[in-house]
Amino acid sequence: MNLEDLEIDQYTANLYYEIDGVEFIMTFDWDFYDADPKTYECKIDVYCTEAEQWINGIKHSYFPSVDEMKAIKTAIENVVLESPVDWGLVEHLEMELDFYNEQKNENL
């Protein structure tokens, strides 16, 4: 697995690599959690939403190992947490606040 090929976008990441003629295609969703609106310190969660393994042109189910998921999460964290505001943290916090206020108003 070559993490240099990991493409990170807003709330998603994609990884494609090939080993000995076997192709691996994976898609991940990531999101902020435990975010502090004052300091912008936060954490992210990463979920594998799609994973395929292609052998001789035939698609097989696949899921990354625990070690692969840890490496992928770390790679995404290294990019996103370097500047979380650039990756949409403020918008995320605003959405959380809006949701909280809506829930609060519904329960009045």
Coordinates of N, CA, C and O in Angstrom, one line a residue:
M1 N 0.9 -1.2 0.0 CA 0.0 0.0 0.0 C 0.9 1.2 0.0 O 1.8 1.4 0.9
N2 N 0.7 2.1 -1.0 CA 1.5 3.3 -1.1 C 0.6 4.5 -0.7 O -0.3 4.9 -1.5
L3 N 0.7 5.1 0.5 CA -0.1 6.2 0.9 C 0.1 7.5 0.2 O -0.6 8.4 0.3
E4 N 1.2 7.5 -0.6 CA 1.4 8.7 -1.4 C 0.4 8.8 -2.5 O 0.1 9.9 -3.0
D5 N -0.3 7.7 -2.8 CA -1.4 7.7 -3.8 C -2.8 8.1 -3.2 O -3.8 8.1 -3.9
L6 N -2.8 8.3 -1.8 CA -4.0 8.7 -1.2 C -4.5 10.1 -1.6 O -3.7 11.0 -1.4
E7 N -5.7 10.2 -2.2 CA -6.2 11.4 -2.6 C -7.2 11.9 -1.5 O -8.2 11.2 -1.3
I8 N -7.0 13.0 -0.9 CA -7.9 13.5 0.2 C -8.6 14.7 -0.4 O -8.1 15.7 -0.9
D9 N -10.0 14.6 -0.2 CA -10.9 15.7 -0.6 C -11.7 16.1 0.7 O -11.6 15.4 1.7
Q10 N -12.6 17.0 0.5 CA -13.5 17.4 1.6 C -14.3 16.3 2.0 O -15.2 15.8 1.3
Y11 N -14.1 15.7 3.2 CA -14.8 14.7 3.8 C -14.8 13.3 3.1 O -15.6 12.4 3.4
T12 N -13.8 13.1 2.2 CA -13.7 11.9 1.5 C -12.2 11.7 1.1 O -11.4 12.6 1.1
A13 N -11.8 10.4 1.0 CA -10.5 10.1 0.5 C -10.6 8.9 -0.3 O -11.4 8.0 -0.1
N14 N -9.7 8.8 -1.3 CA -9.6 7.6 -2.2 C -8.2 7.1 -2.3 O -7.2 7.8 -2.3
L15 N -8.1 5.8 -2.4 CA -6.8 5.1 -2.5 C -6.9 4.0 -3.6 O -7.8 3.2 -3.5
Y16 N -6.0 4.0 -4.5 CA -5.9 3.0 -5.5 C -4.4 2.6 -5.5 O -3.5 3.4 -5.6
Y17 N -4.2 1.3 -5.5 CA -2.8 0.7 -5.7 C -2.9 -0.7 -6.2 O -4.0 -1.3 -6.2
E18 N -1.8 -1.1 -6.7 CA -1.7 -2.5 -7.3 C -0.5 -3.2 -6.7 O 0.6 -2.6 -6.6
I19 N -0.7 -4.5 -6.4 CA 0.4 -5.4 -5.9 C 0.3 -6.7 -6.7 O -0.7 -7.4 -6.7
D20 N 1.4 -7.0 -7.4 CA 1.4 -8.2 -8.2 C 0.2 -8.5 -9.1 O -0.3 -9.6 -9.1
G21 N -0.2 -7.4 -9.7 CA -1.3 -7.5 -10.7 C -2.7 -7.5 -10.0 O -3.7 -7.5 -10.7
V22 N -2.8 -7.4 -8.7 CA -4.0 -7.3 -8.0 C -4.3 -5.8 -7.7 O -3.4 -5.2 -7.1
E23 N -5.4 -5.3 -8.1 CA -5.8 -3.9 -7.9 C -6.6 -3.8 -6.7 O -7.5 -4.5 -6.4
F24 N -6.3 -2.7 -5.9 CA -7.1 -2.4 -4.7 C -7.7 -1.0 -4.9 O -6.9 0.0 -5.2
I25 N -9.0 -0.8 -4.7 CA -9.7 0.5 -4.8 C -10.5 0.7 -3.6 O -11.3 -0.2 -3.2
M26 N -10.2 1.8 -2.9 CA -10.9 2.0 -1.6 C -11.3 3.5 -1.5 O -10.6 4.4 -2.0
T27 N -12.5 3.7 -0.9 CA -13.0 5.0 -0.7 C -13.3 5.1 0.8 O -13.8 4.2 1.5
F28 N -13.0 6.3 1.4 CA -13.1 6.5 2.8 C -13.9 7.8 3.0 O -13.7 8.8 2.2
D29 N -14.7 7.9 4.0 CA -15.3 9.1 4.5 C -14.6 9.5 5.8 O -14.3 8.6 6.6
W30 N -14.4 10.8 6.0 CA -13.9 11.2 7.2 C -14.7 12.4 7.7 O -15.3 13.1 6.9
D31 N -14.7 12.6 9.0 CA -15.5 13.7 9.6 C -14.8 14.2 10.9 O -14.1 13.4 11.6
F32 N -15.1 15.4 11.2 CA -14.6 15.9 12.5 C -15.4 15.4 13.7 O -16.6 15.2 13.5
Y33 N -14.8 15.3 14.8 CA -15.5 15.1 16.1 C -14.7 15.7 17.2 O -13.5 16.0 17.0
D34 N -15.3 15.8 18.3 CA -14.7 16.3 19.5 C -13.9 17.7 19.2 O -12.8 17.9 19.6
A35 N -14.6 18.6 18.5 CA -14.0 19.8 18.1 C -14.3 20.9 19.1 O -15.4 21.1 19.6
D36 N -13.3 21.7 19.4 CA -13.4 22.8 20.3 C -13.6 24.1 19.5 O -12.7 24.5 18.7
P37 N -14.7 24.7 19.6 CA -15.0 25.9 18.8 C -14.1 27.1 19.1 O -14.0 28.1 18.3
K38 N -13.5 27.1 20.3 CA -12.6 28.2 20.6 C -11.2 28.1 20.1 O -10.6 29.0 19.6
T39 N -10.6 26.9 20.2 CA -9.2 26.6 19.8 C -9.1 25.9 18.5 O -8.0 25.9 17.9
Y40 N -10.2 25.4 18.0 CA -10.3 24.6 16.7 C -9.5 23.3 16.8 O -9.1 22.7 15.8
E41 N -9.2 22.9 18.0 CA -8.5 21.6 18.2 C -9.6 20.6 18.0 O -10.8 20.7 18.4
C42 N -9.3 19.5 17.3 CA -10.3 18.5 17.0 C -9.7 17.2 16.6 O -8.4 17.1 16.6
K43 N -10.5 16.2 16.4 CA -10.1 14.9 16.0 C -10.9 14.5 14.8 O -11.9 15.2 14.5
I44 N -10.5 13.5 14.0 CA -11.3 13.1 12.9 C -11.5 11.6 13.0 O -10.7 10.8 13.6
D45 N -12.7 11.2 12.5 CA -13.0 9.7 12.4 C -12.9 9.4 10.9 O -13.2 10.2 10.0
V46 N -12.4 8.2 10.6 CA -12.3 7.7 9.2 C -13.1 6.4 9.1 O -12.9 5.5 9.9
Y47 N -13.9 6.3 8.0 CA -14.7 5.1 7.8 C -14.4 4.6 6.4 O -14.4 5.4 5.4
C48 N -14.2 3.3 6.2 CA -14.1 2.8 4.9 C -15.5 2.5 4.4 O -16.3 1.8 4.9
T49 N -15.8 3.2 3.3 CA -17.2 3.1 2.7 C -17.3 2.1 1.5 O -18.4 1.6 1.2
E50 N -16.1 1.9 0.9 CA -16.1 1.0 -0.3 C -14.7 0.5 -0.4 O -13.7 1.2 -0.3
A51 N -14.6 -0.8 -0.7 CA -13.3 -1.4 -0.9 C -13.5 -2.6 -1.9 O -14.3 -3.4 -1.7
E52 N -12.6 -2.6 -2.9 CA -12.7 -3.6 -3.9 C -11.3 -4.1 -4.2 O -10.3 -3.4 -4.1
Q53 N -11.3 -5.4 -4.5 CA -10.0 -6.0 -4.9 C -10.3 -6.7 -6.2 O -11.2 -7.5 -6.4
W54 N -9.5 -6.4 -7.2 CA -9.7 -6.9 -8.6 C -8.6 -7.8 -8.9 O -7.4 -7.5 -8.9
I55 N -8.9 -9.1 -9.2 CA -8.0 -10.1 -9.6 C -8.4 -10.7 -10.9 O -9.5 -11.2 -11.1
N56 N -7.5 -10.5 -11.9 CA -7.8 -11.0 -13.3 C -9.1 -10.5 -13.8 O -9.9 -11.2 -14.4
G57 N -9.4 -9.2 -13.5 CA -10.6 -8.5 -14.0 C -11.9 -8.9 -13.3 O -13.0 -8.5 -13.7
I58 N -11.7 -9.7 -12.2 CA -12.9 -10.1 -11.4 C -12.9 -9.3 -10.1 O -11.9 -9.3 -9.3
K59 N -14.0 -8.7 -9.7 CA -14.2 -7.9 -8.5 C -14.4 -8.9 -7.3 O -15.2 -9.8 -7.4
H60 N -13.7 -8.6 -6.2 CA -13.8 -9.4 -5.0 C -14.0 -8.4 -3.9 O -13.5 -7.3 -3.9
S61 N -14.8 -8.8 -2.9 CA -15.0 -8.0 -1.7 C -13.7 -7.9 -0.9 O -12.8 -8.9 -1.0
Y62 N -13.5 -6.8 -0.3 CA -12.2 -6.6 0.4 C -12.5 -5.6 1.5 O -13.3 -4.7 1.3
F63 N -11.8 -5.7 2.6 CA -11.8 -4.6 3.6 C -10.4 -4.5 4.2 O -9.7 -5.5 4.4
P64 N -9.9 -3.3 4.3 CA -8.5 -3.1 4.8 C -8.4 -3.6 6.2 O -9.3 -3.6 7.0
S65 N -7.2 -4.1 6.5 CA -6.9 -4.7 7.8 C -6.9 -3.5 8.8 O -6.8 -2.3 8.5
V66 N -6.8 -3.9 10.1 CA -6.8 -2.9 11.2 C -5.5 -2.0 11.0 O -5.6 -0.8 11.1
D67 N -4.4 -2.6 10.7 CA -3.1 -1.9 10.5 C -3.2 -0.9 9.3 O -2.7 0.2 9.4
E68 N -3.9 -1.4 8.2 CA -4.0 -0.5 7.1 C -4.9 0.6 7.4 O -4.7 1.8 7.0
M69 N -6.0 0.4 8.1 CA -6.9 1.5 8.5 C -6.2 2.5 9.4 O -6.4 3.7 9.3
K70 N -5.4 2.0 10.3 CA -4.6 2.9 11.2 C -3.7 3.8 10.4 O -3.6 5.0 10.6
A71 N -3.0 3.2 9.4 CA -2.1 3.9 8.6 C -2.9 5.0 7.7 O -2.4 6.1 7.6
I72 N -4.0 4.6 7.2 CA -4.8 5.5 6.4 C -5.3 6.6 7.2 O -5.3 7.8 6.8
K73 N -5.9 6.3 8.4 CA -6.4 7.4 9.3 C -5.3 8.3 9.7 O -5.5 9.5 9.6
T74 N -4.1 7.8 10.0 CA -3.0 8.7 10.3 C -2.6 9.6 9.2 O -2.3 10.8 9.3
A75 N -2.6 9.0 8.0 CA -2.2 9.8 6.8 C -3.2 11.0 6.6 O -2.9 12.1 6.2
I76 N -4.5 10.7 6.7 CA -5.6 11.7 6.6 C -5.4 12.7 7.7 O -5.5 13.9 7.4
E77 N -5.2 12.3 8.9 CA -5.1 13.2 10.0 C -3.9 14.1 9.8 O -4.0 15.3 10.1
N78 N -2.8 13.6 9.3 CA -1.6 14.4 9.1 C -1.9 15.6 8.1 O -1.3 16.7 8.3
V79 N -2.8 15.4 7.2 CA -3.1 16.4 6.2 C -4.2 17.4 6.8 O -4.0 18.6 6.8
V80 N -5.3 16.8 7.2 CA -6.4 17.6 7.7 C -6.2 18.4 8.9 O -6.5 19.6 9.0
L81 N -5.5 17.7 9.9 CA -5.4 18.4 11.2 C -4.2 19.4 11.2 O -4.1 20.2 12.1
E82 N -3.5 19.5 10.1 CA -2.5 20.5 9.9 C -3.1 21.9 9.8 O -2.6 22.9 10.3
S83 N -4.3 21.9 9.2 CA -5.1 23.2 9.0 C -6.6 22.8 8.9 O -7.1 22.9 7.9
P84 N -7.2 22.4 10.1 CA -8.6 22.0 10.0 C -9.6 23.0 9.5 O -10.6 22.7 8.9
V85 N -9.3 24.3 9.7 CA -10.2 25.4 9.2 C -10.2 25.3 7.7 O -11.3 25.5 7.1
D86 N -9.1 25.1 7.0 CA -9.1 25.0 5.6 C -9.9 23.8 5.1 O -10.3 23.7 3.9
W87 N -10.1 22.8 5.9 CA -10.8 21.6 5.5 C -12.3 21.6 6.0 O -13.0 20.6 6.0
G88 N -12.8 22.7 6.4 CA -14.2 22.9 6.7 C -14.6 22.8 8.2 O -15.8 22.5 8.5
L89 N -13.7 22.9 9.1 CA -14.0 22.8 10.5 C -15.0 23.8 11.0 O -16.0 23.5 11.7
V90 N -14.9 25.1 10.5 CA -15.8 26.1 10.9 C -17.2 25.8 10.5 O -18.2 25.9 11.2
E91 N -17.4 25.3 9.2 CA -18.7 25.0 8.7 C -19.2 23.8 9.5 O -20.4 23.7 9.8
H92 N -18.4 22.8 9.9 CA -18.8 21.7 10.7 C -19.3 22.1 12.0 O -20.4 21.7 12.5
L93 N -18.6 23.0 12.7 CA -19.1 23.6 14.0 C -20.4 24.3 13.8 O -21.3 24.2 14.7
E94 N -20.5 25.1 12.8 CA -21.8 25.8 12.6 C -23.0 24.8 12.4 O -24.1 25.1 12.9
M95 N -22.7 23.8 11.6 CA -23.8 22.8 11.4 C -24.1 22.1 12.7 O -25.3 21.8 13.0
E96 N -23.2 21.8 13.5 CA -23.4 21.2 14.8 C -24.2 22.1 15.7 O -25.2 21.7 16.4
L97 N -23.9 23.4 15.7 CA -24.6 24.4 16.5 C -26.1 24.5 16.0 O -27.0 24.6 16.8
D98 N -26.2 24.6 14.7 CA -27.6 24.7 14.1 C -28.4 23.5 14.5 O -29.6 23.6 14.9
F99 N -27.8 22.3 14.4 CA -28.5 21.1 14.8 C -28.9 21.1 16.3 O -30.0 20.8 16.7
Y100 N -28.0 21.5 17.1 CA -28.2 21.6 18.6 C -29.4 22.6 18.8 O -30.3 22.3 19.6
N101 N -29.4 23.7 18.2 CA -30.4 24.7 18.4 C -31.8 24.2 17.9 O -32.8 24.5 18.5
E102 N -31.8 23.5 16.8 CA -33.0 23.0 16.3 C -33.6 22.0 17.3 O -34.8 22.0 17.5
Q103 N -32.7 21.1 17.8 CA -33.2 20.1 18.8 C -33.7 20.8 20.0 O -34.7 20.3 20.6
K104 N -33.0 21.8 20.4 CA -33.4 22.5 21.7 C -34.8 23.2 21.4 O -35.6 23.1 22.3
N105 N -35.0 23.8 20.3 CA -36.3 24.4 20.0 C -37.4 23.5 19.9 O -38.5 23.8 20.3
E106 N -37.1 22.3 19.4 CA -38.2 21.2 19.2 C -38.6 20.7 20.6 O -39.7 20.3 20.8
N107 N -37.7 20.7 21.5 CA -38.0 20.2 22.9 C -38.6 21.2 23.8 O -38.8 20.9 25.0
L108 N -38.8 22.4 23.4 CA -39.4 23.5 24.2 C -40.9 23.3 24.4 O -41.6 22.8 23.7

